[in-house]
Amino acid sequence: MEKNVQFRVQTPKEDESEVDIDVVSSSEGSESDEIPEEISDSCDVVTPQKEKAHTPIREIRSILSSKDKRKKSGSAKKHVRIRHQNIESKPGESSDFFSRRISTSEERFVREIDAYQHEDTKTISHKNEYGFLEGSNKLTDEQIMRMTGSSFIKKQIDKRVKGKDKSDKKTQYVRIKKWQRMLETYPYKGGKKKDTYKVHSKLKSRARKGIPDSFRGTAWKTLACIEEVKEENSSVTYFDLFNEESKKDIDSIMKDISRTFPNHCFFKKKFGRGQKALFNVLRAIANYVKESGYVQGMGYISAILLMYIPEEEAFWTMASILSKYDHIKYFKPKMPGLWETFYVFQKLMKKKLPKVHDHLRNLNLCPSMYASQWFMTLCSVGFPYECTIRIFDCFLTEGPKVLYRVALYILKENEEELLLSEIEDVFAIVKIFIKNMTEDDIEKVHHIDIRTKKIQKYEQEYHSNPDKDILEFVKV
Amino acid sequence: MEKKKNKKVFLKVVIIGDSGVGKTSLIHRYTSTRFLQDFKPTIGAEFSNKEVVINGKTVVAQIWDTAGQERYQSLGISFYRGADCCGIVFDRSDHSSFENLDTWKNAFLKHGAPKEEGTFPFLVIGNKSDLDDGSLVKERDAQQWCADNGNLEYIETSAKDNTSVEEAFTKLIEKGMEREKVNLVELPDRMSQKNKTVNLQRDVAKDVNRKPQKKKCC
């Protein structure tokens, strides 16, 4: 008895790529009770066609509009009228995740409209499902080969299967339901513990399959326990933090915000909504972690969070990543975490991939030369976007071990080639592999058996009685 | 083939300078002959490689692009070691990046610890010359700084307009070559090391390749 109503948006040009949004309405009323009212309040979509906007809305993925009429009229005017409230939560306001569970998609929706209204429609129409503008000059495999000077014959990457078809709306809906139920009781007794990262195995396996995109924002902030972080820092508010003066950092933040994901529609516009939000979050972060201040790399993580989570909550999620997940160790002066990580990584590599380890060692390639980005930015630089968010899903549920897994997976998948390679080839192989990674790869990442306990054991070893040979090699 | 390979000279080129002065863009322009539109902050370091023929010799320049932010210096140190030459970049439209040249040079000499502190081949690169609105760092000032700091060479470039980028890197590599000539002892040593590693791995690799073939036959 389900009825699918499809709204379509099309920008004035006729043959452009378009985004579909499905509004699933069910005539069996039992579930429709749960739909928050604010959705229908916040976006009132006027469609010139028969459909009226007051159908219960489950999931809004993108812009709504009507297609056919415009074709007839041929006018360039927009047929979508949107009225929205200011949905950014005010400082101090308590926010209940579940009553506002669609706020993220709502936010995205508003953002897209924003961008849609401000940018010239030609560029916007070429963005992909995640809002990245297509046709921006990404490096091709050949260019990477030329840049790294490698003459290595790449393996047939094109044959690899792309990620699963996620278009089945019904399964998606069911999955969102599951996630809601699962996160109602999260975190379990005692809150988040940074030394164990223990979660229910069901949650783990579901996170590995990828959190449904429209639920991602809510899931991320819940997984990161932002309420807990807020409580721990009850003396400061987001508002205070980003208004606090910190002269030193402002310059470097300013330099970087226009360079962070400029090919995403949300961050494209100079001093637009996205860049402003990023600026505020980074300034607040710089004041929140005074000992490190703003460090390049924080920008990428915050930007990705902002694509799913409203500004203030994105800040607290970032704060949680820094404190609860101990990510701050990478940004402290002298970057103590980085050396620790490289030590552990080298140890793990020696154990799991001894041949690669020996070979890279012969080439005198230490992890700091190729792996710092992976750990510092949570794989948000160089990786395909859909992989990055899947890594975020797992990182927020399972903790940093995911990063080690990804790093070892990259080397493992290319073991044969790497053993034949010289320095310049290593960079080409790794870069090209990362660029062409698919979501399937992310699922395979978890076959690599690395436990948090093992990592902690090596971390302790690093501090108490390190293997001098490895330590010297890693630290150069 | 083997003999040809032996003639190659490997040079380690390190590019340093403040954040956002255009180090990555310069290297990009040089190695891939195009201007990077959506440039992003470099995290850690990036490696690129270019083979050039200078004075009849094939030189493989291994160019290390480092992160500009101060915090990353602790990481950058590992790239300074064993460098043959170093390009210090500043943004001509950003005077503070010019003032920081001192810091960069000293940091490099301190952590890279090259044998000849006084004569180590530096090249000072003033980038973003295309942004000419009269407030750029003047050539005179830059030349003055270079003269005061051990007669370094100075060049003005623009990665966007592709002005003098090729020249800058060629100069840098030539300087590195000159240094190599002085330290002749180092050259054969490094070459043999390189060859050793290659041979070893080829053997290992062959073994790896054979195994799956056997399986197929059975």
XYZ file of C-alpha atoms in Angstrom:
694
model
C 0.000 0.000 0.000
C 2.924 2.273 -0.375
C 2.778 5.122 -2.688
C 5.849 6.716 -4.103
C 5.611 10.300 -5.024
C 8.484 11.624 -6.956
C 9.410 15.221 -7.144
C 11.962 16.206 -9.596
C 14.125 19.169 -9.965
C 15.497 20.438 -13.080
C 17.538 23.435 -13.683
C 16.554 25.479 -16.689
C 18.683 23.636 -19.156
C 16.845 20.638 -20.408
C 19.321 17.832 -20.652
C 21.204 18.297 -17.440
C 21.663 15.710 -14.815
C 18.893 15.824 -12.343
C 18.385 14.709 -8.828
C 15.485 12.646 -7.737
C 13.945 12.868 -4.391
C 11.640 10.334 -3.145
C 8.979 11.074 -0.719
C 7.600 7.857 0.533
C 4.149 8.074 1.883
C 2.322 5.257 3.459
C -1.393 5.083 3.822
C -1.081 2.936 6.915
C -1.003 5.590 9.526
C 0.862 3.795 12.279
C 4.250 5.084 11.257
C 3.352 8.448 9.972
C 2.741 9.583 13.549
C 6.430 9.694 14.140
C 7.207 12.248 11.590
C 8.327 15.432 13.202
C 6.137 18.319 12.430
C 8.912 20.737 11.956
C 9.724 19.282 8.613
C 6.476 20.309 7.124
C 6.887 23.643 8.838
C 10.319 24.309 7.677
C 10.018 23.577 4.049
C 6.905 24.331 2.276
C 7.275 23.170 -1.233
C 4.931 24.562 -3.748
C 4.725 22.452 -6.795
C 2.779 23.615 -9.770
C 1.625 20.088 -10.423
C -1.037 17.991 -8.786
C 1.063 16.888 -5.854
C 0.546 18.922 -2.751
C 3.389 19.198 -0.355
C 1.520 18.101 2.699
C 2.213 14.453 2.253
C 4.171 12.971 5.123
C 7.807 13.295 4.393
C 10.235 10.566 5.321
C 13.369 11.416 3.598
C 14.410 14.397 1.660
C 17.543 13.892 -0.293
C 17.698 16.879 -2.482
C 15.903 19.683 -4.184
C 12.286 19.424 -5.102
C 10.564 20.823 -8.076
C 8.465 19.904 -11.019
C 9.807 18.955 -14.325
C 7.116 18.753 -16.870
C 5.582 22.134 -16.577
C 8.878 23.868 -17.001
C 9.501 21.993 -20.153
C 6.314 23.395 -21.538
C 6.723 26.915 -20.333
C 10.439 26.961 -21.044
C 10.911 29.707 -18.560
C 14.091 29.952 -16.600
C 12.355 30.898 -13.387
C 12.560 28.570 -10.475
C 9.400 26.807 -9.559
C 10.418 25.940 -6.072
C 9.600 28.306 -3.345
C 11.140 27.519 -0.073
C 10.401 28.970 3.243
C 12.650 27.820 5.982
C 13.376 28.707 9.505
C 16.777 29.309 10.812
C 17.553 25.806 11.830
C 20.960 26.289 13.307
C 20.483 25.593 16.939
C 21.153 28.423 19.273
C 23.797 28.165 21.914
C 22.540 26.562 25.034
C 19.511 25.128 23.395
C 19.135 21.477 24.175
C 18.700 19.426 21.108
C 17.065 16.083 21.119
C 18.484 13.940 18.357
C 15.451 11.912 17.761
C 12.866 14.565 17.598
C 15.112 16.394 15.196
C 16.337 13.362 13.407
C 15.726 14.652 9.940
C 17.383 17.932 10.660
C 20.479 16.936 8.767
C 18.754 16.132 5.583
C 16.680 19.197 6.115
C 19.829 21.209 6.531
C 21.340 19.733 3.425
C 18.193 20.469 1.580
C 18.284 24.098 2.550
C 21.944 24.323 1.701
C 21.436 22.939 -1.701
C 18.676 25.386 -2.357
C 20.965 28.114 -1.128
C 23.641 27.086 -3.486
C 21.101 26.618 -6.190
C 19.929 30.148 -5.850
C 23.331 31.733 -5.618
C 25.518 29.902 -8.024
C 25.137 30.038 -11.682
C 22.937 27.123 -12.477
C 25.243 25.734 -15.065
C 27.916 24.611 -12.648
C 25.547 23.442 -9.976
C 23.715 21.150 -12.305
C 26.868 19.108 -12.754
C 27.289 18.142 -9.163
C 27.158 14.537 -8.095
C 24.946 13.016 -5.437
C 27.238 14.244 -2.689
C 27.317 17.830 -3.898
C 30.740 17.746 -5.496
C 31.022 19.643 -8.718
C 31.967 17.374 -11.508
C 34.459 18.310 -14.128
C 36.754 20.011 -11.635
C 40.239 19.202 -12.691
C 41.092 16.052 -10.863
C 44.313 14.316 -11.714
C 44.075 11.361 -14.010
C 46.076 8.207 -13.461
C 48.395 9.195 -16.274
C 49.061 12.587 -14.757
C 49.899 11.017 -11.427
C 52.284 8.683 -13.209
C 53.925 11.600 -14.937
C 54.161 13.637 -11.766
C 55.744 10.882 -9.781
C 57.911 9.949 -12.747
C 56.858 6.350 -12.470
C 56.858 4.077 -15.469
C 55.005 1.384 -13.647
C 52.392 -0.546 -15.551
C 49.234 -0.162 -13.561
C 46.996 -3.055 -12.951
C 43.584 -3.082 -14.539
C 41.682 -0.972 -12.121
C 38.857 -0.171 -14.472
C 37.537 -3.695 -14.221
C 36.794 -3.403 -10.570
C 33.209 -3.330 -9.544
C 31.693 -0.115 -8.342
C 29.911 0.075 -5.029
C 26.568 -1.492 -4.431
C 23.468 -0.012 -5.896
C 21.970 1.907 -3.054
C 18.897 3.007 -4.864
C 16.470 0.659 -3.187
C 14.471 3.140 -1.171
C 12.579 0.597 0.852
C 15.663 -1.108 2.223
C 17.095 2.274 2.951
C 14.043 3.167 4.937
C 14.234 -0.070 6.873
C 17.893 0.539 7.570
C 17.228 4.017 8.880
C 14.635 2.557 11.237
C 17.150 0.016 12.478
C 19.712 2.687 13.052
C 17.292 4.816 15.009
C 16.391 1.965 17.279
C 20.021 1.028 17.704
C 21.217 4.468 18.650
C 18.418 5.151 21.114
C 20.376 3.350 23.792
C 23.776 4.559 22.668
C 26.199 5.063 24.362
C 25.854 2.146 26.677
C 26.413 2.334 30.380
C 29.332 4.414 31.384
C 29.585 6.499 28.246
C 32.273 6.461 25.649
C 35.600 5.069 26.688
C 38.510 6.018 24.620
C 40.636 3.066 25.634
C 38.254 0.347 24.511
C 35.905 1.644 21.831
C 33.702 -1.307 22.627
C 30.430 -1.344 20.796
C 27.781 -3.921 20.111
C 28.759 -6.275 17.321
C 25.545 -5.544 15.476
C 26.270 -1.845 15.486
C 29.758 -2.573 14.272
C 28.657 -4.734 11.379
C 26.003 -2.250 10.358
C 28.421 0.633 10.468
C 30.744 -1.342 8.233
C 27.961 -1.615 5.697
C 27.714 2.149 5.731
C 25.280 4.354 7.582
C 22.314 5.397 5.398
C 23.264 8.735 3.936
C 20.247 10.653 5.150
C 20.788 9.386 8.681
C 24.525 9.884 8.654
C 24.647 13.245 10.384
C 22.485 12.141 13.276
C 24.386 8.897 13.584
C 27.775 10.562 13.555
C 26.997 12.990 16.311
C 25.371 10.301 18.412
C 28.271 7.932 17.921
C 30.660 10.687 18.888
C 28.651 11.265 22.076
C 28.485 14.983 21.690
C 26.089 15.318 24.620
C 28.746 13.840 26.830
C 31.381 16.216 25.495
C 29.052 19.122 26.014
C 28.498 18.097 29.612
C 32.193 17.766 30.244
C 32.704 21.248 28.878
C 29.612 22.790 30.361
C 31.510 25.939 31.280
C 32.008 26.988 27.674
C 29.567 27.462 24.876
C 30.176 27.288 21.190
C 29.224 30.915 20.882
C 31.903 32.012 23.350
C 34.520 29.880 21.685
C 34.190 31.191 18.209
C 33.940 34.758 19.350
C 37.098 34.563 21.387
C 39.997 36.346 19.796
C 42.894 34.297 18.605
C 44.848 36.418 16.222
C 47.506 33.951 15.309
C 45.117 31.372 14.052
C 42.721 33.586 12.164
C 45.194 34.239 9.379
C 45.984 30.623 8.775
C 42.334 29.635 9.000
C 41.447 32.319 6.482
C 44.109 31.018 4.154
C 42.757 27.522 4.312
C 38.992 27.818 4.208
C 38.918 28.769 0.566
C 41.210 25.830 -0.156
C 39.115 23.204 1.597
C 36.859 21.290 -0.775
C 36.407 24.214 -3.166
C 34.826 21.760 -5.571
C 31.910 21.096 -3.247
C 28.851 23.249 -3.782
C 28.573 24.069 -0.091
C 32.127 25.425 0.162
C 32.517 26.811 -3.302
C 31.277 30.310 -2.820
C 33.758 32.750 -1.360
C 32.596 33.744 2.128
C 29.376 31.890 1.436
C 27.418 29.918 3.974
C 29.696 26.938 3.903
C 32.934 28.837 4.225
C 31.516 30.944 7.021
C 30.403 27.892 8.943
C 33.793 26.279 8.456
C 35.517 29.432 9.604
C 33.428 29.577 12.778
C 33.941 25.929 13.587
C 37.691 26.100 13.059
C 38.002 29.237 15.136
C 36.053 27.620 17.924
C 38.217 24.504 17.658
C 41.368 26.602 17.799
C 40.116 28.080 21.059
C 38.860 24.773 22.359
C 42.215 23.041 22.061
C 44.469 25.879 23.094
C 47.637 23.841 23.333
C 47.597 23.047 19.642
C 45.573 25.860 18.124
C 44.532 25.519 14.537
C 46.504 22.974 12.559
C 46.057 22.204 8.890
C 44.187 18.987 8.544
C 41.507 19.923 11.050
C 39.844 21.787 8.219
C 39.233 18.708 6.127
C 37.626 16.780 8.965
C 35.446 19.703 10.013
C 34.365 20.332 6.439
C 33.201 16.771 6.018
C 31.309 16.926 9.289
C 29.684 20.174 8.173
C 28.336 18.500 5.072
C 26.095 16.440 7.347
C 25.763 18.206 10.655
C 24.655 21.768 11.527
C 27.357 24.135 12.593
C 27.240 23.996 16.377
C 26.834 20.264 16.540
C 29.547 19.810 13.958
C 31.831 21.682 16.294
C 31.015 19.388 19.201
C 31.487 16.343 17.008
C 34.894 17.644 16.026
C 35.644 18.363 19.675
C 34.700 14.790 20.448
C 36.951 13.420 17.728
C 39.799 15.416 19.203
C 39.208 14.486 22.825
C 37.288 11.199 22.999
C 39.098 9.631 20.073
C 42.344 11.256 21.142
C 42.892 12.684 17.691
C 44.439 15.767 19.252
C 47.689 13.850 19.643
C 48.344 14.410 15.941
C 47.985 18.167 16.235
C 49.878 18.913 19.442
C 53.203 20.702 19.153
C 55.833 18.340 17.764
C 53.021 15.975 16.771
C 53.729 13.248 19.318
C 50.841 11.122 18.098
C 52.188 10.926 14.608
C 55.452 9.317 15.642
C 53.653 6.945 17.935
C 51.319 6.004 15.117
C 54.158 5.440 12.683
C 55.921 3.251 15.178
C 52.813 1.154 15.670
C 52.145 1.096 11.952
C 55.658 -0.050 11.158
C 55.360 -2.769 13.784
C 52.062 -3.952 12.397
C 53.427 -3.906 8.879
C 56.395 -5.974 9.925
C 54.043 -8.518 11.408
C 51.331 -8.594 8.767
C 53.216 -7.757 5.581
C 56.838 -8.696 6.234
C 57.853 -8.636 2.562
C 56.489 -5.173 1.942
C 58.012 -4.015 5.184
C 61.462 -5.228 4.175
C 61.151 -3.791 0.713
C 60.045 -0.337 1.818
C 62.760 -0.400 4.366
C 65.339 -1.140 1.691
C 64.021 1.805 -0.264
C 64.349 3.849 2.890
C 60.724 4.859 2.781
C 59.331 5.502 6.205
C 55.604 5.942 6.853
C 55.976 9.681 7.428
C 56.576 10.051 3.700
C 53.357 8.518 2.502
C 51.002 7.811 5.378
C 50.754 11.027 7.395
C 47.742 12.243 5.438
C 45.821 9.061 6.006
C 46.016 9.283 9.750
C 45.891 13.026 10.276
C 42.905 13.781 8.092
C 41.022 10.531 8.677
C 41.510 9.633 5.027
C 39.709 12.716 3.771
C 42.428 13.831 1.360
C 42.992 11.969 -1.863
C 40.366 9.323 -1.152
C 37.135 9.228 -3.130
C 34.487 10.994 -1.122
C 32.192 7.992 -0.815
C 35.067 6.040 0.719
C 35.964 8.809 3.128
C 32.500 8.951 4.620
C 32.431 5.187 4.967
C 35.731 5.368 6.804
C 34.239 8.081 9.022
C 31.321 5.747 9.792
C 33.670 3.053 10.977
C 36.105 5.371 12.695
C 33.357 6.871 14.814
C 32.080 3.446 15.850
C 35.280 1.480 16.215
C 37.980 4.014 16.843
C 41.404 4.570 15.315
C 42.099 0.934 14.520
C 40.116 1.476 11.336
C 42.790 3.849 10.092
C 45.496 1.253 10.610
C 43.370 -1.228 8.761
C 42.901 1.082 5.820
C 46.599 1.857 5.698
C 47.606 -1.798 5.782
C 44.898 -2.697 3.305
C 46.304 -0.235 0.776
C 49.730 -1.822 1.039
C 48.376 -5.349 1.078
C 46.264 -4.946 -2.023
C 49.290 -3.702 -3.909
C 51.800 -6.095 -2.422
C 52.918 -7.652 -5.697
C 53.439 -4.351 -7.432
C 55.100 -2.755 -4.448
C 57.678 -5.524 -4.270
C 58.743 -4.713 -7.811
C 58.793 -0.991 -7.347
C 61.260 1.771 -6.859
C 60.651 4.863 -4.790
C 58.748 6.818 -7.414
C 56.614 3.796 -8.265
C 55.540 3.371 -4.668
C 54.017 6.823 -4.657
C 52.320 6.326 -8.004
C 50.915 2.920 -7.074
C 49.573 4.071 -3.755
C 48.125 7.316 -5.090
C 46.404 5.709 -8.037
C 45.042 2.908 -5.910
C 43.600 5.327 -3.388
C 42.093 7.483 -6.082
C 40.306 4.501 -7.570
C 39.152 2.930 -4.335
C 35.524 1.888 -4.178
C 33.115 1.237 -1.363
C 33.746 -2.467 -1.820
C 37.308 -1.863 -0.777
C 36.130 -0.264 2.426
C 34.186 -3.385 3.288
C 37.219 -5.537 2.624
C 39.347 -3.345 4.844
C 37.891 -5.074 7.880
C 39.262 -8.439 6.877
C 42.593 -7.214 8.122
C 42.802 -8.364 11.659
C 44.064 -5.603 13.856
C 42.726 -5.266 17.353
C 42.603 -2.171 19.466
C 44.368 -4.154 22.192
C 47.298 -4.885 19.921
C 47.577 -1.233 18.971
C 47.512 -0.240 22.598
C 50.166 -2.792 23.397
C 52.476 -1.326 20.783
C 51.681 2.193 21.933
C 52.726 1.267 25.425
C 55.834 -0.354 24.070
C 56.633 2.858 22.204
C 56.547 4.799 25.431
C 58.216 2.316 27.723
C 60.604 0.109 25.826
C 60.579 0.738 22.098
C 62.267 -1.400 19.498
C 65.226 0.871 18.842
C 65.774 -0.253 15.299
C 62.248 0.610 14.241
C 62.174 3.764 16.304
C 65.261 5.129 14.590
C 63.944 4.265 11.182
C 60.556 5.833 11.802
C 61.880 8.991 13.382
C 64.679 9.372 10.843
C 69.779 -0.468 -20.603
C 71.703 -1.077 -17.444
C 74.537 1.145 -18.560
C 72.168 3.950 -19.384
C 70.618 3.687 -15.982
C 73.978 4.059 -14.355
C 74.418 7.468 -15.894
C 71.377 8.834 -14.142
C 71.974 11.189 -11.303
C 69.466 11.319 -8.507
C 68.888 14.637 -6.835
C 66.793 15.354 -3.806
C 65.104 18.712 -4.107
C 63.184 20.126 -1.163
C 60.743 22.996 -1.480
C 59.927 24.932 1.674
C 58.143 28.155 2.578
C 55.098 29.557 4.346
C 51.664 28.076 4.004
C 49.771 29.184 0.933
C 52.669 30.721 -0.981
C 52.217 28.312 -3.860
C 54.751 25.549 -3.360
C 52.388 22.853 -4.534
C 51.262 24.931 -7.499
C 54.841 25.561 -8.595
C 55.734 21.899 -8.446
C 52.544 21.007 -10.217
C 53.246 23.470 -12.954
C 56.709 22.051 -13.368
C 55.955 18.357 -13.286
C 52.566 18.232 -14.952
C 52.705 21.490 -16.936
C 49.392 22.789 -15.764
C 48.009 25.062 -13.092
C 46.146 23.490 -10.260
C 42.758 25.158 -9.904
C 41.443 23.560 -6.740
C 44.630 23.533 -4.749
C 44.462 22.362 -1.170
C 46.681 22.601 1.886
C 49.424 20.002 1.829
C 49.387 17.647 4.785
C 52.699 16.051 5.583
C 54.518 15.984 2.288
C 54.041 15.102 -1.347
C 56.506 13.491 -3.640
C 57.006 14.151 -7.316
C 59.676 13.241 -9.728
C 60.983 14.708 -12.938
C 63.624 13.503 -15.322
C 65.558 16.234 -17.073
C 68.669 16.386 -19.202
C 71.092 19.024 -18.021
C 74.481 19.444 -19.701
C 74.073 16.064 -21.384
C 73.396 14.274 -18.156
C 70.132 12.689 -17.229
C 69.051 13.909 -13.864
C 66.162 12.511 -11.891
C 64.926 15.198 -9.578
C 62.987 13.865 -6.632
C 61.010 16.852 -5.524
C 59.579 16.958 -2.013
C 56.695 19.299 -1.444
C 56.406 20.050 2.263
C 53.579 21.425 4.371
C 53.930 25.114 5.108
C 52.341 25.426 8.505
C 54.710 25.854 11.390
C 53.374 22.848 13.265
C 54.405 20.560 10.444
C 58.061 21.420 10.844
C 58.586 18.490 13.148
C 57.452 16.288 10.294
C 59.304 18.270 7.645
C 62.635 17.671 9.285
C 62.676 14.110 8.034
C 62.555 15.415 4.487
C 65.392 17.881 4.911
C 67.966 15.176 5.531
C 70.050 14.318 2.535
C 68.686 17.115 0.378
C 70.898 18.229 -2.497
C 69.308 21.593 -2.933
C 66.494 23.598 -1.455
C 64.037 26.105 -2.847
C 62.577 28.616 -0.410
C 59.337 30.050 -1.739
C 57.575 33.207 -0.621
C 54.440 34.917 -1.818
C 55.292 38.301 -3.315
C 51.901 39.648 -2.356
C 52.299 38.545 1.259
C 55.048 40.443 3.028
C 55.028 38.258 6.121
C 55.991 35.242 4.035
C 58.995 37.255 2.831
C 59.949 38.134 6.379
C 59.854 34.461 7.289
C 62.592 33.555 4.810
C 65.132 33.797 7.634
C 63.261 31.310 9.758
C 62.945 28.844 6.933
C 66.566 29.007 5.948
C 67.757 28.575 9.503
C 65.362 25.741 10.176
C 66.570 23.958 7.084
C 70.229 24.329 7.990
C 69.581 23.283 11.565
C 67.520 20.167 10.883
C 68.849 19.179 7.482
C 72.388 19.553 8.807
C 74.119 19.686 5.411
C 77.909 19.450 5.505
C 78.536 22.875 3.983
C 76.370 25.315 5.876
C 77.725 28.382 4.181
C 77.578 27.211 0.592
C 74.563 24.963 0.528
C 72.617 25.597 -2.697
C 69.475 27.552 -1.911
C 67.250 29.272 -4.422
C 64.866 31.962 -3.272
C 61.653 31.960 -5.291
C 59.236 34.893 -5.234
C 55.958 33.451 -6.430
C 52.629 34.982 -7.496
C 54.220 37.690 -9.612
C 51.013 37.824 -11.634
C 49.219 39.607 -8.781
C 50.832 42.906 -9.633
C 48.973 45.711 -7.921
C 51.989 47.730 -6.893
C 52.214 46.317 -3.386
C 54.309 43.268 -4.213
C 57.575 42.609 -2.461
C 60.066 44.558 -4.549
C 62.785 42.783 -6.418
C 65.325 45.132 -4.876
C 64.353 44.097 -1.346
C 64.430 40.431 -2.193
C 67.831 40.756 -3.887
C 69.083 42.637 -0.859
C 67.985 39.854 1.464
C 69.668 37.288 -0.741
C 72.892 39.278 -0.808
C 72.850 39.539 2.976
C 72.353 35.804 3.349
C 75.341 34.413 1.563
C 74.740 35.594 -1.991
C 71.788 33.397 -2.712
C 70.179 33.482 -6.086
C 66.703 34.949 -6.492
C 64.057 34.364 -9.121
C 60.539 35.678 -9.613
C 57.904 33.286 -10.829
C 54.229 32.862 -11.369
C 52.802 29.371 -11.312
C 49.538 30.711 -12.668
C 50.985 32.396 -15.753
C 53.808 29.903 -16.038
C 56.445 32.611 -15.774
C 59.982 31.365 -15.110
C 58.824 28.164 -13.387
C 60.912 25.968 -15.641
C 63.898 28.287 -15.217
C 63.598 28.227 -11.467
C 63.673 24.456 -11.235
C 66.420 24.133 -13.821
C 68.522 26.555 -11.823
C 67.806 24.679 -8.655
C 68.769 21.365 -10.205
C 71.944 22.825 -11.711
C 72.920 24.091 -8.317
C 72.325 20.684 -6.864
C 74.485 19.165 -9.602
C 77.334 21.503 -8.839
C 77.167 20.440 -5.251
C 77.245 16.807 -6.301
C 80.418 17.463 -8.295
C 82.116 18.830 -5.234
C 81.122 15.819 -3.207
C 82.170 13.314 -5.837
C 82.728 10.646 -3.264
C 79.051 10.515 -2.472
C 77.905 9.810 -5.997
C 79.167 6.305 -6.769
C 78.293 5.270 -3.274
C 74.669 6.202 -3.651
C 74.439 4.748 -7.103
C 75.694 1.352 -6.048
C 73.290 1.327 -3.163
C 70.476 2.028 -5.503
C 71.467 -0.764 -7.839
C 71.818 -3.217 -5.035
C 68.304 -2.700 -3.885
C 66.928 -3.006 -7.374
C 68.552 -6.350 -7.991
C 67.399 -7.808 -4.762
C 63.794 -6.892 -5.311
C 63.664 -8.068 -8.870
C 64.592 -11.518 -7.619
C 61.987 -11.496 -4.931
C 59.447 -10.271 -7.394
C 60.172 -13.005 -9.883
C 59.513 -15.579 -7.222
C 56.245 -13.925 -6.445
C 55.279 -13.973 -10.082
C 56.125 -17.609 -10.587
C 53.916 -18.982 -7.887
C 50.518 -18.127 -9.331
C 51.621 -19.419 -12.737
C 52.365 -22.825 -11.327
C 49.015 -22.989 -9.663
C 47.244 -22.305 -12.913
C 48.941 -25.230 -14.630
C 47.900 -27.684 -11.977
